[in-house]
Amino acid sequence: SACVSTLFPSWAGNFRNMKFRGVLGLILANSAFAKDNGMAITPPMGWRSWNLFGADVSQELIESIMEGMVDRSRTVDGKPTSLCDLGYCDVGLDDNWQACGAYGDNGEFTFHTDDGTPIVNEELFPDMKAMTDKAHDLGLTAGWYGNNCICAESNTDEEKFYAGDVKALVDFGFDGVKLDGCGSQLNLELYDELINATGKAITMENCHWGRAPPFEPTLDWCPWNFFRTSGDVRSNYGSVMSNLATTYKYADSLLSRPGCWAYPDMLEIGCDHGAGNDVDVGLNEQESRSHFGSWAIISSPLTISMDINNSTIMDEVWDLIANPEAIAVNQAWFGHPGGPYITSDKNVTLDYDDVVVPTNQYLYKPLAWDGSKVAVLIMNSENEERTFDLKFEDIPGFKGEQGVKARCVWGRKDMGYFDNALEGVQVEAHDARFFVLEV
C-alpha cells in the first residue's frame, strides 16, 4: 500500500488562505448557519497539551512548543516547512494552569476569588500575557482552558465567575478557549454573550463530551466553533475508532459545518504513554494512518499533542501529519463534512477498551460542488489484511463511472484512469487507504 511520489496537485493548495476564508465568511454572514464570530471557517488546526503532557504543564513548556511550531528544520517537497506553514498555528494550554486551593470567605472556591477572578499558579505560569505575546510574535495564536476538571468547582455558576473568566481570557491575550464539562460553568450561551461583548473574536470549543448539556448544535443555533462528540480519546486503536463513530450522526444532518465543527477529540499520533497511563499503549504506523485519515475526511479539527521538539517522535510522524493532500481534504468544504457511506454488517472487538466496531468502513467527502471530485477512505479494522473493491457508483453524489482519475493520498501519486471501480485494494490490519477520485 506504499505508493510514493513527490507530485503535488493544484487542488491541494493552502485552504487557509484569506480569499477562501473571505468567500465563506460572506456565506456565513448572511445565514444563521453557525457561530458568527468569523472563526473556524475551516476546521481549526494546532496543538494542545493534554493528551501527552496531562497536568505536567508550565509556561516554559508551552513557550518551547510555540518555538517548535515555527521551526523549519523539516521539509515538504524539499522546501523547509514548519507546522504552522502547514496550518497548525494554534498552541493550546489545557488543564492545571490554576492554583488549586480554598478561596472565598468560607474557602468554598477552589480556583476563583469571591469576585469571580480565576487564580493562576504563578509558579508554573509567572506571566500569561508574556506567553501569549510570544505566540503572537511568532505568528501563532494561543488557546486557554476553562471550567476545569482538576480541582473542579461545583458552585461557580453565577455570572460573575463567567465574567471573571472572560476578562482574564482577554486581558491575558488568548485567542481561543476550550470549555470543559467538569465544573458548574456549563452555560455556553452566557460565555458566548460575554465574549462577544468584548469585541474580540475568540474561538470557542465546547468540550462537553457529547453528553453534558448543551453539547450539540441545531441547524440554526451553535454558540461555539467546534464541539466534542465524545469522551477523551486515548492512544489505542479501539478508543480512536469509538470516538470516530460519535461524529457520524452529525454528518448527513449537516450539524457539522463551517464555524461549527464536530470534533471527536485531539489526535493521539505520537502520544504513546501519555496522560491516559496504561491505556495509552500507542498507535502503530497503520493505526496512525487510520486515525489521521479518518479525522481528516470527516472535517474534524486537527489538534496534535505530541512532543514536537522530540526529533525521534517527529521523524516517525512527520510524513503523516505533514501530508498536504490529506490536510487539503480536511480543510475543503463542498457542502458535506464527510462520513461513512458503506459499513460492514460484521463486527470485530478491539483490545484495551473492548470496543465493538464494524470490520470495515468506507468514508467519503465531496471535493467539488458538481460531484466531479471526491475523497474516499477505506478502513480495515480486522486483525489481518483484507482486499476491497471501490465501486464508483456507490459513492454518494459522485458523477464519475468511466475514465475516473485516481490518486493515492498517502503516497501522493497518480494511479491512472479507471472505469467503474478500483478493484483489489489491499488494506493492512487496522490500516486505511486514502484516495481522491476525479472526472
CSV table of C-alpha atoms in Angstrom, one decimal:
chain,number,residue,atom,x,y,z
A,1,SER,CA,0.0,0.0,0.0
A,2,ALA,CA,3.0,2.3,0.0
A,3,CYS,CA,2.7,4.3,-3.2
A,4,VAL,CA,5.4,7.1,-3.3
A,5,SER,CA,5.7,10.3,-5.2
A,6,THR,CA,6.6,13.9,-4.8
A,7,LEU,CA,3.8,15.2,-7.1
A,8,PHE,CA,1.6,17.9,-5.6
A,9,PRO,CA,-1.7,18.5,-7.3
A,10,SER,CA,-3.0,22.0,-7.8
A,11,TRP,CA,-6.3,21.3,-5.9
A,12,ALA,CA,-4.3,20.7,-2.7
A,13,GLY,CA,-3.4,24.3,-2.0
A,14,ASN,CA,-3.4,26.0,1.3
A,15,PHE,CA,-7.2,26.2,2.1
A,16,ARG,CA,-6.4,28.6,4.9
A,17,ASN,CA,-5.7,31.5,2.5
A,18,MET,CA,-7.6,34.7,3.1
A,19,LYS,CA,-9.6,34.6,-0.2
A,20,PHE,CA,-11.1,31.2,0.8
A,21,ARG,CA,-11.9,32.5,4.3
A,22,GLY,CA,-13.4,35.6,2.8
A,23,VAL,CA,-15.8,33.8,0.5
A,24,LEU,CA,-17.0,31.5,3.2
A,25,GLY,CA,-17.2,34.5,5.6
A,26,LEU,CA,-19.7,36.1,3.2
A,27,ILE,CA,-21.7,32.9,3.1
A,28,LEU,CA,-21.9,32.7,6.9
A,29,ALA,CA,-22.5,36.3,7.4
A,30,ASN,CA,-25.8,36.0,5.6
A,31,SER,CA,-27.1,33.0,7.4
A,32,ALA,CA,-27.8,31.5,10.9
A,33,PHE,CA,-25.6,28.6,9.8
A,34,ALA,CA,-23.0,28.8,12.6
A,35,LYS,CA,-21.4,30.9,15.2
A,36,ASP,CA,-21.0,34.3,13.6
A,37,ASN,CA,-17.6,35.4,15.0
A,38,GLY,CA,-15.8,34.6,11.7
A,39,MET,CA,-13.6,32.0,13.3
A,40,ALA,CA,-13.1,28.3,12.4
A,41,ILE,CA,-14.4,28.7,8.8
A,42,THR,CA,-12.2,25.7,8.1
A,43,PRO,CA,-11.5,23.0,10.7
A,44,PRO,CA,-9.1,24.5,13.3
A,45,MET,CA,-5.6,23.1,13.4
A,46,GLY,CA,-3.0,23.3,16.1
A,47,TRP,CA,-1.5,21.7,19.2
A,48,ARG,CA,-2.9,21.2,22.7
A,49,SER,CA,-1.1,20.0,25.9
A,50,TRP,CA,-3.4,17.4,27.5
A,51,ASN,CA,-3.1,14.1,25.5
A,52,LEU,CA,0.6,13.7,26.1
A,53,PHE,CA,1.6,16.1,29.0
A,54,GLY,CA,-1.7,16.0,31.0
A,55,ALA,CA,-1.2,18.0,34.2
A,56,ASP,CA,2.5,18.3,33.7
A,57,VAL,CA,2.5,21.8,32.1
A,58,SER,CA,4.3,25.1,32.6
A,59,GLN,CA,4.9,28.4,30.8
A,60,GLU,CA,8.4,27.1,29.9
A,61,LEU,CA,6.9,24.0,28.2
A,62,ILE,CA,4.2,26.0,26.3
A,63,GLU,CA,6.7,28.5,25.1
A,64,SER,CA,9.1,25.8,23.9
A,65,ILE,CA,6.2,24.3,21.9
A,66,MET,CA,5.5,27.6,20.4
A,67,GLU,CA,9.1,27.8,19.1
A,68,GLY,CA,8.8,24.3,17.8
A,69,MET,CA,5.6,25.1,15.8
A,70,VAL,CA,7.5,27.6,13.6
A,71,ASP,CA,10.7,25.6,13.3
A,72,ARG,CA,11.6,24.9,9.6
A,73,SER,CA,14.2,22.2,10.1
A,74,ARG,CA,12.0,19.7,8.3
A,75,THR,CA,10.8,19.8,4.7
A,76,VAL,CA,7.8,19.1,2.4
A,77,ASP,CA,8.8,18.5,-1.2
A,78,GLY,CA,12.3,19.7,-0.4
A,79,LYS,CA,11.1,23.1,1.0
A,80,PRO,CA,11.8,24.0,4.6
A,81,THR,CA,8.4,23.8,6.3
A,82,SER,CA,7.1,24.4,9.8
A,83,LEU,CA,4.0,23.0,11.4
A,84,CYS,CA,2.4,26.5,11.2
A,85,ASP,CA,3.2,26.6,7.5
A,86,LEU,CA,1.0,23.5,7.1
A,87,GLY,CA,-1.8,25.2,9.1
A,88,TYR,CA,-1.0,24.0,12.7
A,89,CYS,CA,-0.8,27.6,14.1
A,90,ASP,CA,-2.6,27.5,17.4
A,91,VAL,CA,-1.0,26.4,20.7
A,92,GLY,CA,-3.4,25.5,23.4
A,93,LEU,CA,-2.8,25.3,27.2
A,94,ASP,CA,-5.1,22.7,28.8
A,95,ASP,CA,-5.8,22.0,32.5
A,96,ASN,CA,-3.6,22.7,35.5
A,97,TRP,CA,-2.7,26.3,34.9
A,98,GLN,CA,-4.8,27.1,38.0
A,99,ALA,CA,-3.6,27.4,41.7
A,100,CYS,CA,-5.9,24.9,43.4
A,101,GLY,CA,-6.8,25.9,46.9
A,102,ALA,CA,-9.5,27.2,49.2
A,103,TYR,CA,-10.6,30.7,48.3
A,104,GLY,CA,-13.5,33.0,49.2
A,105,ASP,CA,-14.8,34.0,52.6
A,106,ASN,CA,-15.6,30.4,53.5
A,107,GLY,CA,-13.0,28.6,51.4
A,108,GLU,CA,-15.7,27.4,49.1
A,109,PHE,CA,-14.0,28.1,45.8
A,110,THR,CA,-11.0,26.1,44.5
A,111,PHE,CA,-9.5,28.5,42.0
A,112,HIS,CA,-11.7,31.6,41.9
A,113,THR,CA,-11.8,34.6,44.2
A,114,ASP,CA,-15.1,35.9,45.6
A,115,ASP,CA,-15.4,38.4,42.7
A,116,GLY,CA,-15.0,35.7,40.1
A,117,THR,CA,-11.4,36.2,39.1
A,118,PRO,CA,-9.6,32.9,38.2
A,119,ILE,CA,-6.4,32.3,40.1
A,120,VAL,CA,-3.3,31.3,38.1
A,121,ASN,CA,-0.5,29.2,39.5
A,122,GLU,CA,2.2,31.8,39.1
A,123,GLU,CA,5.0,29.4,40.0
A,124,LEU,CA,4.2,27.5,36.8
A,125,PHE,CA,2.9,30.4,34.8
A,126,PRO,CA,4.6,33.6,36.0
A,127,ASP,CA,3.4,35.8,33.1
A,128,MET,CA,0.5,34.6,31.0
A,129,LYS,CA,0.4,37.8,28.9
A,130,ALA,CA,4.1,37.4,28.0
A,131,MET,CA,3.3,33.8,27.0
A,132,THR,CA,0.6,34.8,24.6
A,133,ASP,CA,2.7,37.8,23.3
A,134,LYS,CA,5.3,35.3,22.4
A,135,ALA,CA,2.8,33.3,20.4
A,136,HIS,CA,1.7,36.4,18.5
A,137,ASP,CA,5.3,37.5,17.9
A,138,LEU,CA,5.8,34.1,16.2
A,139,GLY,CA,2.7,34.4,14.1
A,140,LEU,CA,0.7,31.9,16.2
A,141,THR,CA,-2.5,32.1,18.2
A,142,ALA,CA,-2.8,30.9,21.8
A,143,GLY,CA,-5.6,28.9,23.4
A,144,TRP,CA,-6.7,28.7,27.0
A,145,TYR,CA,-9.0,26.3,29.0
A,146,GLY,CA,-11.9,26.8,31.4
A,147,ASN,CA,-14.5,25.1,33.6
A,148,ASN,CA,-11.5,23.0,34.7
A,149,CYS,CA,-11.5,19.3,35.7
A,150,ILE,CA,-8.6,19.4,38.1
A,151,CYS,CA,-9.9,20.8,41.4
A,152,ALA,CA,-13.3,21.3,39.7
A,153,GLU,CA,-15.7,23.8,41.2
A,154,SER,CA,-19.4,23.0,41.8
A,155,ASN,CA,-20.6,26.4,42.9
A,156,THR,CA,-19.4,28.9,40.4
A,157,ASP,CA,-22.4,29.2,38.2
A,158,GLU,CA,-23.1,32.9,39.0
A,159,GLU,CA,-22.5,35.3,36.1
A,160,LYS,CA,-19.6,37.0,38.0
A,161,PHE,CA,-17.5,33.8,37.5
A,162,TYR,CA,-18.1,33.7,33.8
A,163,ALA,CA,-17.4,37.4,33.6
A,164,GLY,CA,-14.1,36.9,35.5
A,165,ASP,CA,-13.0,34.1,33.2
A,166,VAL,CA,-13.8,36.2,30.1
A,167,LYS,CA,-12.0,39.2,31.5
A,168,ALA,CA,-8.9,37.1,32.2
A,169,LEU,CA,-9.1,35.5,28.7
A,170,VAL,CA,-9.0,38.9,27.1
A,171,ASP,CA,-6.5,40.5,29.5
A,172,PHE,CA,-4.1,37.6,29.1
A,173,GLY,CA,-4.3,37.9,25.3
A,174,PHE,CA,-5.7,34.5,24.4
A,175,ASP,CA,-7.3,33.9,21.0
A,176,GLY,CA,-9.4,30.8,21.9
A,177,VAL,CA,-10.7,28.8,24.8
A,178,LYS,CA,-11.7,25.2,25.4
A,179,LEU,CA,-14.6,25.0,27.9
A,180,ASP,CA,-14.7,21.6,29.7
A,181,GLY,CA,-17.7,20.0,31.3
A,182,CYS,CA,-16.3,19.2,34.8
A,183,GLY,CA,-17.3,22.3,36.8
A,184,SER,CA,-20.6,24.1,37.2
A,185,GLN,CA,-20.0,26.8,34.5
A,186,LEU,CA,-21.9,25.0,31.7
A,187,ASN,CA,-23.8,27.9,30.3
A,188,LEU,CA,-22.0,28.3,26.9
A,189,GLU,CA,-24.6,30.9,25.7
A,190,LEU,CA,-23.6,33.1,28.5
A,191,TYR,CA,-19.9,32.6,27.8
A,192,ASP,CA,-20.7,33.5,24.1
A,193,GLU,CA,-22.6,36.7,25.0
A,194,LEU,CA,-19.8,37.9,27.3
A,195,ILE,CA,-17.0,37.1,24.9
A,196,ASN,CA,-18.9,38.8,22.0
A,197,ALA,CA,-19.4,41.9,24.2
A,198,THR,CA,-15.6,42.3,24.5
A,199,GLY,CA,-15.4,42.9,20.7
A,200,LYS,CA,-12.6,40.3,20.3
A,201,ALA,CA,-13.2,37.3,18.1
A,202,ILE,CA,-12.3,34.3,20.2
A,203,THR,CA,-12.6,30.7,19.0
A,204,MET,CA,-14.7,28.6,21.4
A,205,GLU,CA,-14.5,24.8,21.9
A,206,ASN,CA,-17.5,23.1,23.6
A,207,CYS,CA,-15.8,20.2,25.4
A,208,HIS,CA,-19.0,18.7,27.0
A,209,TRP,CA,-18.1,15.2,25.8
A,210,GLY,CA,-21.2,14.7,23.7
A,211,ARG,CA,-23.4,14.4,26.8
A,212,ALA,CA,-23.3,17.3,29.2
A,213,PRO,CA,-25.9,19.9,28.0
A,214,PRO,CA,-25.5,21.9,25.9
A,215,PHE,CA,-23.4,19.5,23.8
A,216,GLU,CA,-24.8,19.6,20.3
A,217,PRO,CA,-25.9,22.4,17.9
A,218,THR,CA,-29.1,22.7,15.8
A,219,LEU,CA,-29.2,23.9,12.2
A,220,ASP,CA,-29.8,27.5,13.4
A,221,TRP,CA,-28.0,27.6,16.8
A,222,CYS,CA,-24.4,27.0,17.5
A,223,PRO,CA,-22.8,29.4,20.1
A,224,TRP,CA,-19.4,27.7,19.7
A,225,ASN,CA,-17.0,27.0,16.9
A,226,PHE,CA,-16.4,23.3,17.4
A,227,PHE,CA,-17.9,20.7,19.8
A,228,ARG,CA,-16.7,17.5,21.3
A,229,THR,CA,-18.8,14.5,20.3
A,230,SER,CA,-17.2,12.0,22.7
A,231,GLY,CA,-15.3,11.5,25.9
A,232,ASP,CA,-11.5,11.7,25.9
A,233,VAL,CA,-9.7,9.8,23.2
A,234,ARG,CA,-6.8,7.6,24.3
A,235,SER,CA,-3.8,6.3,22.5
A,236,ASN,CA,-5.1,3.0,21.4
A,237,TYR,CA,-6.9,1.9,18.2
A,238,GLY,CA,-10.1,0.9,20.0
A,239,SER,CA,-10.5,4.4,21.6
A,240,VAL,CA,-9.8,6.1,18.2
A,241,MET,CA,-12.5,4.1,16.4
A,242,SER,CA,-15.0,4.5,19.2
A,243,ASN,CA,-14.6,8.3,19.2
A,244,LEU,CA,-14.7,8.5,15.4
A,245,ALA,CA,-18.1,6.8,15.4
A,246,THR,CA,-19.6,9.5,17.6
A,247,THR,CA,-19.3,12.1,14.8
A,248,TYR,CA,-21.4,10.2,12.2
A,249,LYS,CA,-24.8,11.4,13.3
A,250,TYR,CA,-23.7,15.0,12.7
A,251,ALA,CA,-22.6,14.4,9.1
A,252,ASP,CA,-25.7,13.9,7.0
A,253,SER,CA,-27.7,16.2,9.2
A,254,LEU,CA,-25.1,19.0,8.4
A,255,LEU,CA,-24.8,19.8,12.1
A,256,SER,CA,-21.0,19.7,11.4
A,257,ARG,CA,-20.3,22.7,9.2
A,258,PRO,CA,-18.1,25.8,8.8
A,259,GLY,CA,-17.9,27.6,12.1
A,260,CYS,CA,-19.4,24.7,14.0
A,261,TRP,CA,-17.4,21.5,13.6
A,262,ALA,CA,-18.0,18.1,15.1
A,263,TYR,CA,-14.8,17.0,17.0
A,264,PRO,CA,-14.0,13.6,18.3
A,265,ASP,CA,-11.1,15.0,20.4
A,266,MET,CA,-7.4,15.6,19.8
A,267,LEU,CA,-5.1,13.4,17.7
A,268,GLU,CA,-3.2,10.7,19.6
A,269,ILE,CA,-0.5,10.3,17.0
A,270,GLY,CA,2.9,10.2,18.6
A,271,CYS,CA,1.4,10.2,22.1
A,272,ASP,CA,2.4,6.8,23.5
A,273,HIS,CA,2.4,6.6,27.3
A,274,GLY,CA,0.5,9.9,27.7
A,275,ALA,CA,-2.0,11.2,30.2
A,276,GLY,CA,-4.1,8.0,29.9
A,277,ASN,CA,-1.3,5.9,31.5
A,278,ASP,CA,-1.9,2.2,31.0
A,279,VAL,CA,-4.5,2.6,28.2
A,280,ASP,CA,-2.1,4.9,26.2
A,281,VAL,CA,-0.3,1.9,24.6
A,282,GLY,CA,0.3,3.8,21.4
A,283,LEU,CA,-0.7,3.5,17.8
A,284,ASN,CA,1.4,1.7,15.2
A,285,GLU,CA,2.1,3.1,11.7
A,286,GLN,CA,-1.1,1.6,10.2
A,287,GLU,CA,-3.3,2.7,13.1
A,288,SER,CA,-1.8,6.2,13.0
A,289,ARG,CA,-2.8,6.4,9.3
A,290,SER,CA,-6.3,5.3,10.1
A,291,HIS,CA,-6.5,7.9,12.9
A,292,PHE,CA,-5.2,10.9,10.8
A,293,GLY,CA,-7.1,9.9,7.6
A,294,SER,CA,-10.4,9.5,9.4
A,295,TRP,CA,-10.1,12.8,11.3
A,296,ALA,CA,-9.2,14.5,8.0
A,297,ILE,CA,-12.0,13.1,5.9
A,298,ILE,CA,-14.8,13.9,8.4
A,299,SER,CA,-13.6,17.6,8.7
A,300,SER,CA,-12.6,17.2,12.3
A,301,PRO,CA,-10.3,19.9,13.8
A,302,LEU,CA,-6.7,18.6,13.7
A,303,THR,CA,-5.1,19.1,17.1
A,304,ILE,CA,-1.8,17.4,17.6
A,305,SER,CA,-0.5,16.8,21.1
A,306,MET,CA,2.9,15.0,20.7
A,307,ASP,CA,6.2,16.4,21.9
A,308,ILE,CA,7.0,18.3,18.7
A,309,ASN,CA,10.5,19.0,20.0
A,310,ASN,CA,11.3,15.3,20.2
A,311,SER,CA,13.2,14.6,17.0
A,312,THR,CA,12.7,10.8,17.3
A,313,ILE,CA,8.9,11.2,17.5
A,314,MET,CA,8.8,13.8,14.8
A,315,ASP,CA,10.8,11.6,12.5
A,316,GLU,CA,8.1,8.9,12.9
A,317,VAL,CA,5.1,11.1,12.4
A,318,TRP,CA,6.2,13.9,10.1
A,319,ASP,CA,5.3,12.4,6.7
A,320,LEU,CA,1.8,11.7,8.1
A,321,ILE,CA,0.9,14.9,9.8
A,322,ALA,CA,2.6,17.0,7.2
A,323,ASN,CA,0.8,15.4,4.2
A,324,PRO,CA,-0.5,18.4,2.4
A,325,GLU,CA,-3.1,16.5,0.4
A,326,ALA,CA,-4.7,14.9,3.5
A,327,ILE,CA,-4.8,18.3,5.1
A,328,ALA,CA,-6.3,19.8,2.0
A,329,VAL,CA,-9.1,17.2,2.1
A,330,ASN,CA,-9.7,18.2,5.7
A,331,GLN,CA,-9.8,21.9,5.0
A,332,ALA,CA,-12.1,21.7,2.0
A,333,TRP,CA,-15.8,22.5,2.1
A,334,PHE,CA,-18.3,21.5,-0.6
A,335,GLY,CA,-21.5,21.1,1.3
A,336,HIS,CA,-20.9,18.0,3.4
A,337,PRO,CA,-18.4,17.3,6.2
A,338,GLY,CA,-17.6,13.7,5.2
A,339,GLY,CA,-18.8,10.5,6.8
A,340,PRO,CA,-19.4,6.8,6.2
A,341,TYR,CA,-21.4,5.5,3.2
A,342,ILE,CA,-20.7,1.8,3.4
A,343,THR,CA,-20.4,0.0,6.8
A,344,SER,CA,-19.9,-3.7,7.2
A,345,ASP,CA,-22.7,-5.6,8.9
A,346,LYS,CA,-20.0,-7.7,10.6
A,347,ASN,CA,-18.2,-6.6,13.8
A,348,VAL,CA,-14.9,-7.0,15.5
A,349,THR,CA,-14.0,-6.5,19.1
A,350,LEU,CA,-10.8,-4.4,19.6
A,351,ASP,CA,-8.4,-4.7,22.5
A,352,TYR,CA,-8.0,-2.4,25.6
A,353,ASP,CA,-11.5,-0.9,25.6
A,354,ASP,CA,-13.3,-3.9,24.2
A,355,VAL,CA,-14.8,-1.6,21.6
A,356,VAL,CA,-17.0,-3.3,19.1
A,357,VAL,CA,-16.7,-1.8,15.6
A,358,PRO,CA,-17.6,-2.8,12.0
A,359,THR,CA,-14.9,-4.9,10.4
A,360,ASN,CA,-14.6,-2.3,7.6
A,361,GLN,CA,-16.0,1.1,6.6
A,362,TYR,CA,-15.9,3.3,3.5
A,363,LEU,CA,-15.9,7.1,4.3
A,364,TYR,CA,-16.2,9.9,1.7
A,365,LYS,CA,-16.1,13.6,1.4
A,366,PRO,CA,-17.1,15.8,-1.6
A,367,LEU,CA,-14.4,17.9,-3.1
A,368,ALA,CA,-16.4,19.7,-5.8
A,369,TRP,CA,-19.9,21.3,-5.9
A,370,ASP,CA,-20.7,19.5,-9.2
A,371,GLY,CA,-19.9,16.0,-8.0
A,372,SER,CA,-16.8,15.6,-10.1
A,373,LYS,CA,-14.3,15.1,-7.3
A,374,VAL,CA,-14.4,13.1,-4.1
A,375,ALA,CA,-12.1,11.7,-1.3
A,376,VAL,CA,-12.6,8.2,-0.1
A,377,LEU,CA,-11.1,6.4,2.9
A,378,ILE,CA,-11.3,2.6,3.2
A,379,MET,CA,-10.8,1.4,6.7
A,380,ASN,CA,-10.0,-2.2,7.8
A,381,SER,CA,-10.5,-2.8,11.5
A,382,GLU,CA,-9.8,-6.6,11.3
A,383,ASN,CA,-6.6,-8.1,12.6
A,384,GLU,CA,-5.4,-9.2,9.2
A,385,GLU,CA,-5.1,-7.7,5.7
A,386,ARG,CA,-8.2,-7.6,3.6
A,387,THR,CA,-8.9,-6.8,-0.1
A,388,PHE,CA,-11.7,-4.4,-1.1
A,389,ASP,CA,-13.3,-3.1,-4.3
A,390,LEU,CA,-14.1,0.6,-4.5
A,391,LYS,CA,-17.1,0.9,-6.8
A,392,PHE,CA,-17.6,4.4,-8.1
A,393,GLU,CA,-21.4,4.1,-8.4
A,394,ASP,CA,-21.7,3.5,-4.6
A,395,ILE,CA,-20.2,6.9,-3.7
A,396,PRO,CA,-22.9,9.4,-2.8
A,397,GLY,CA,-23.1,12.3,-5.2
A,398,PHE,CA,-20.1,11.3,-7.3
A,399,LYS,CA,-20.7,11.7,-11.0
A,400,GLY,CA,-17.9,9.5,-12.3
A,401,GLU,CA,-18.0,6.0,-13.6
A,402,GLN,CA,-15.9,5.9,-16.8
A,403,GLY,CA,-12.4,7.3,-17.0
A,404,VAL,CA,-12.1,8.2,-13.4
A,405,LYS,CA,-8.7,9.6,-12.4
A,406,ALA,CA,-7.5,8.1,-9.1
A,407,ARG,CA,-4.8,9.5,-6.8
A,408,CYS,CA,-3.2,7.9,-3.7
A,409,VAL,CA,-3.2,10.5,-0.9
A,410,TRP,CA,-0.7,8.7,1.3
A,411,GLY,CA,1.8,8.2,-1.4
A,412,ARG,CA,0.8,11.4,-3.3
A,413,LYS,CA,0.9,9.5,-6.5
A,414,ASP,CA,-1.4,9.5,-9.6
A,415,MET,CA,-2.6,5.9,-10.1
A,416,GLY,CA,-4.1,6.2,-13.6
A,417,TYR,CA,-7.6,6.1,-15.0
A,418,PHE,CA,-10.3,3.6,-14.1
A,419,ASP,CA,-13.7,2.5,-15.3
A,420,ASN,CA,-16.4,1.7,-12.7
A,421,ALA,CA,-14.1,0.7,-9.8
A,422,LEU,CA,-10.8,0.4,-8.2
A,423,GLU,CA,-10.6,-3.3,-7.7
A,424,GLY,CA,-8.4,-5.4,-5.4
A,425,VAL,CA,-7.5,-2.6,-2.9
A,426,GLN,CA,-5.3,-4.2,-0.3
A,427,VAL,CA,-5.6,-2.8,3.2
A,428,GLU,CA,-3.5,-4.0,6.1
A,429,ALA,CA,-4.8,-4.7,9.5
A,430,HIS,CA,-6.1,-1.5,11.3
A,431,ASP,CA,-4.9,0.5,8.3
A,432,ALA,CA,-6.8,2.8,5.9
A,433,ARG,CA,-6.3,3.6,2.2
A,434,PHE,CA,-6.9,7.2,1.1
A,435,PHE,CA,-7.9,8.2,-2.4
A,436,VAL,CA,-9.0,11.2,-4.4
A,437,LEU,CA,-11.2,10.4,-7.4
A,438,GLU,CA,-11.9,12.9,-10.2
A,439,VAL,CA,-13.6,13.1,-13.5
